[in-house]
PDB file of C-alpha atoms in Angstrom:
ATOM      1  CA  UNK A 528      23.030  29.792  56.540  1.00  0.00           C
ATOM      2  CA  UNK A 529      22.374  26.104  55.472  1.00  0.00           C
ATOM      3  CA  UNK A 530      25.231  23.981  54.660  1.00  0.00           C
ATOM      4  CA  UNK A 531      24.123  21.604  51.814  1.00  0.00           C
ATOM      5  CA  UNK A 532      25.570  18.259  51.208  1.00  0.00           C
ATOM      6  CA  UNK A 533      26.171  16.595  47.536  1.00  0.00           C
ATOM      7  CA  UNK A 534      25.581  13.046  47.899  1.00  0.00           C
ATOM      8  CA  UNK A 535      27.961  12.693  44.446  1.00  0.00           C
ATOM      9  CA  UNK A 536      30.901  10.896  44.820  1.00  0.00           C
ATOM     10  CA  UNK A 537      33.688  10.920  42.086  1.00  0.00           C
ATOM     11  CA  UNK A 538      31.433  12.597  39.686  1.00  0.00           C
ATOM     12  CA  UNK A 539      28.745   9.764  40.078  1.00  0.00           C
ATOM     13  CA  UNK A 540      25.295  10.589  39.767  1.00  0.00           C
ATOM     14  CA  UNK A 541      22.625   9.741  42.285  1.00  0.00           C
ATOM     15  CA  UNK A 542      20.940   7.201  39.731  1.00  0.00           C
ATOM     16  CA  UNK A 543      24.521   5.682  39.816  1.00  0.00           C
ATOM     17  CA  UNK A 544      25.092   5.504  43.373  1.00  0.00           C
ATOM     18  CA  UNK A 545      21.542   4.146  43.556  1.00  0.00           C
ATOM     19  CA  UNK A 546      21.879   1.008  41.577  1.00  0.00           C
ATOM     20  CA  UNK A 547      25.207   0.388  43.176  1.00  0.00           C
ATOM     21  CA  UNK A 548      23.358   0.101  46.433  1.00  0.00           C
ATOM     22  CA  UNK A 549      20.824  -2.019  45.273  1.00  0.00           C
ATOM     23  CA  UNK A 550      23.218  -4.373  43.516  1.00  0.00           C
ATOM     24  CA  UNK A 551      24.860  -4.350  46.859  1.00  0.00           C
ATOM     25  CA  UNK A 552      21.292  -5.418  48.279  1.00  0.00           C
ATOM     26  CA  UNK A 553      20.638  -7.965  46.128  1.00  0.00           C
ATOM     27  CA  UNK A 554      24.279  -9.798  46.178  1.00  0.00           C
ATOM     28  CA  UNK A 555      24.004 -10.155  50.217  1.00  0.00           C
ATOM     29  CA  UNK A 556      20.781 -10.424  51.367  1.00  0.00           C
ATOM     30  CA  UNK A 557      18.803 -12.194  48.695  1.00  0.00           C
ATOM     31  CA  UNK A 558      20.701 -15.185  48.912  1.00  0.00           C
ATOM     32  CA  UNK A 559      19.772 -15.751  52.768  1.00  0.00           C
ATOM     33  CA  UNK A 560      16.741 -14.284  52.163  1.00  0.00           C
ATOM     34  CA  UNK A 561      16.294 -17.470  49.863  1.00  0.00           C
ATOM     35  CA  UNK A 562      17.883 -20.077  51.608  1.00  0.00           C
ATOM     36  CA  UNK A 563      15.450 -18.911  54.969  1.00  0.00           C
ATOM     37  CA  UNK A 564      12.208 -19.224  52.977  1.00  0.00           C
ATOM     38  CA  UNK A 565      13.635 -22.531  51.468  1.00  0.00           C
ATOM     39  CA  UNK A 566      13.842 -24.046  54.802  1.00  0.00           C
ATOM     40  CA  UNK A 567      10.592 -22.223  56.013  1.00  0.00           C
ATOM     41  CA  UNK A 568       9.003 -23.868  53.360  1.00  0.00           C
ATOM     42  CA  UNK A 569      10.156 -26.987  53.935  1.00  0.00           C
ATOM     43  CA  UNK A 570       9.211 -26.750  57.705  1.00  0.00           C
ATOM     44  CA  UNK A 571       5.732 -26.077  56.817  1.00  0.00           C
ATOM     45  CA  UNK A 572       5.821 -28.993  54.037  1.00  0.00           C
ATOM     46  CA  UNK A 573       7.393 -31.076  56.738  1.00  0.00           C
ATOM     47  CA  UNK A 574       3.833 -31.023  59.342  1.00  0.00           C
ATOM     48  CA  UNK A 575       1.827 -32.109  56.599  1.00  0.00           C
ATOM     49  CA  UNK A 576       3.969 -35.079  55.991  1.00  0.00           C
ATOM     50  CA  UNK A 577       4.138 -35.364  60.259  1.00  0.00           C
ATOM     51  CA  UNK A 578       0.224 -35.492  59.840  1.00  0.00           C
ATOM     52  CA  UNK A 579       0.578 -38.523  58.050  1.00  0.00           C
ATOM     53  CA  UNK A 580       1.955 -41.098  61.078  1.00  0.00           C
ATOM     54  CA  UNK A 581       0.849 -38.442  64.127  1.00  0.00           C
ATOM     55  CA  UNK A 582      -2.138 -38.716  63.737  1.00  0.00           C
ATOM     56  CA  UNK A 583      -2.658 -41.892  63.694  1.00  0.00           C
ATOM     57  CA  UNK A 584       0.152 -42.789  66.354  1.00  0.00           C
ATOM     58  CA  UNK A 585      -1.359 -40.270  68.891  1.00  0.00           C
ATOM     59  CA  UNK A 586      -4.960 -40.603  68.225  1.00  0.00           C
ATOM     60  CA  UNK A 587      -5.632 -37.259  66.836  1.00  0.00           C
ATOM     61  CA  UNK A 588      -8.679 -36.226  65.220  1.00  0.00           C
ATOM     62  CA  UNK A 589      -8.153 -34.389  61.624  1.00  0.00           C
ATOM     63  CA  UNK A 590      -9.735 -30.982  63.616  1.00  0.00           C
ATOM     64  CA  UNK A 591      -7.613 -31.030  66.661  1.00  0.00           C
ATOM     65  CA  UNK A 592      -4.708 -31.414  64.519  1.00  0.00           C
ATOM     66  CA  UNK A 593      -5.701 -28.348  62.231  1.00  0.00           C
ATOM     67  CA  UNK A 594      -6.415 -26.739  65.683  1.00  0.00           C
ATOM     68  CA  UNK A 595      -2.791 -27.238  66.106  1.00  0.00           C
ATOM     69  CA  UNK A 596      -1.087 -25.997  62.765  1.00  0.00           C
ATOM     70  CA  UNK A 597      -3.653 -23.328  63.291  1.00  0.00           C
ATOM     71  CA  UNK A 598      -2.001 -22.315  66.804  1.00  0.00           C
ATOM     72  CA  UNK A 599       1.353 -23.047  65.052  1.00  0.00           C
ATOM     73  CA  UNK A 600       0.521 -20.388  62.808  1.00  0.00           C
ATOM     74  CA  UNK A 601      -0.875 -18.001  65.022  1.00  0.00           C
ATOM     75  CA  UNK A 602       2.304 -17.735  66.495  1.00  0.00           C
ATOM     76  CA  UNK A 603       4.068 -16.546  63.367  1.00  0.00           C
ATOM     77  CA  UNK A 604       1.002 -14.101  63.042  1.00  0.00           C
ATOM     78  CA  UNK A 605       1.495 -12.824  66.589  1.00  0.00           C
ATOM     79  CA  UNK A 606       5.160 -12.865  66.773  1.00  0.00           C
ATOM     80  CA  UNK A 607       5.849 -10.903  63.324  1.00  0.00           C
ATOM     81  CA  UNK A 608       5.329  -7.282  64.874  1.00  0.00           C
ATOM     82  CA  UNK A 609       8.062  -7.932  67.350  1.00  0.00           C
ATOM     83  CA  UNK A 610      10.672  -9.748  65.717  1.00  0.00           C
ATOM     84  CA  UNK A 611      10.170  -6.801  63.208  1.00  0.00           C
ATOM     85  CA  UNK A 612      10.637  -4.025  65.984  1.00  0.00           C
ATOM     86  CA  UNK A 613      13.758  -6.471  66.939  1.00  0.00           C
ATOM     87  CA  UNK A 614      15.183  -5.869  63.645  1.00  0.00           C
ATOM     88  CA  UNK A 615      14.569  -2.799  63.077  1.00  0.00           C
ATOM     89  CA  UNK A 616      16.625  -2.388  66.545  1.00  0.00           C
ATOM     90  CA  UNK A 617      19.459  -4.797  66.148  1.00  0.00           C
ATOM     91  CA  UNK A 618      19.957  -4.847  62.399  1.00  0.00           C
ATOM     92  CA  UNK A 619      18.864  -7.623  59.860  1.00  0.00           C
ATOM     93  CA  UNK A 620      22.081  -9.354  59.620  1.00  0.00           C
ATOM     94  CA  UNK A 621      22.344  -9.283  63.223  1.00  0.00           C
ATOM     95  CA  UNK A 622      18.673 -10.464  63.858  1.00  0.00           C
ATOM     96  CA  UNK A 623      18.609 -13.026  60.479  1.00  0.00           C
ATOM     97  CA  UNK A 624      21.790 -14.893  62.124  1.00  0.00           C
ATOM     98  CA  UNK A 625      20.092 -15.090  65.171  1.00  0.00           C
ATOM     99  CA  UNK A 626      17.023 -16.326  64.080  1.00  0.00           C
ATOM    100  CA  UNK A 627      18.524 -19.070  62.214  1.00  0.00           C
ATOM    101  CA  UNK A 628      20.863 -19.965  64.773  1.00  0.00           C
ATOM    102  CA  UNK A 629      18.114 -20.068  67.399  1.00  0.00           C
ATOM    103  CA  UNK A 630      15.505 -22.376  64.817  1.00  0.00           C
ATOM    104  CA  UNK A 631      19.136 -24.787  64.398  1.00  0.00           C
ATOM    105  CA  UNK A 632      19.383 -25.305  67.576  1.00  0.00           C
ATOM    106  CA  UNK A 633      15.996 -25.461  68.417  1.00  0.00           C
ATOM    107  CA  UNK A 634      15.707 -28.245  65.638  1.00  0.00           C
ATOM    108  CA  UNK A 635      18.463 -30.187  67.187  1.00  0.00           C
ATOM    109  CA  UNK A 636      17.034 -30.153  70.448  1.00  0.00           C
ATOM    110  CA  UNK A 637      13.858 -31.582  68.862  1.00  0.00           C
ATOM    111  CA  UNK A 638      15.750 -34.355  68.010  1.00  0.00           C
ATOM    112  CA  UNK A 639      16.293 -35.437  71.686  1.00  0.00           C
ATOM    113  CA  UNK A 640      12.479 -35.275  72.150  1.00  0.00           C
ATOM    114  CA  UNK A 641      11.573 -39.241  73.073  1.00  0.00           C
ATOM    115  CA  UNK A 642       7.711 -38.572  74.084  1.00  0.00           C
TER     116      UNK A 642
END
């Protein structure tokens, strides 16, 4: 015999239950989904504006600096599939903290970068 489970609660309907969830979704993980592609975006905006003194500082060419936003890049490309199996593994409020916590201190460090 199969035992069959009611996923109604209280006398709420499914519909209800649903769009309590996704309120639930959209109170908690939008917002630092937001606030991570604010500062994504302003790391990308930010080696446009490095372009600017670099390039001239270092002696780079236009094309070997594109061929290094285009490596830049590639890593994001290359590293999505993992961090996504990572998630999927550790959960996205585990893995977001992490990731942020590992680009802060990774931007910090940057700072004591002299050469």
């Amino acid at each position: 015999m199969v035992k069959t489970v009611s996923y109604q609660a209280d006398g709420a309907s499914l519909a209800d239950i649903e769009r309590a969830t996704m309120a639930r979704i959209q109170w908690r993980i939008l917002p630092l989904l937001f606030c991570i592609f604010i500062l994504n975006y302003l790391d990308r905006v930010n080696i446009g504006f490095a372009a600017l003194r670099m390039n001239a500082d270092i002696g780079l060419t236009p094309e070997i600096f594109g061929l290094g936003a285009g490596v830049l890049f590639a890593g994001y490309i290359l590293l999505e599939i993992p961090a996504g199996l990572l998630m999927q593994r550790t959960g996205a409020r585990r893995f977001l903290a992490g990731a942020v916590g590992a680009w802060g201190l990774l931007s910090v460090a940057m700072s004591a970068v002299s050469g």
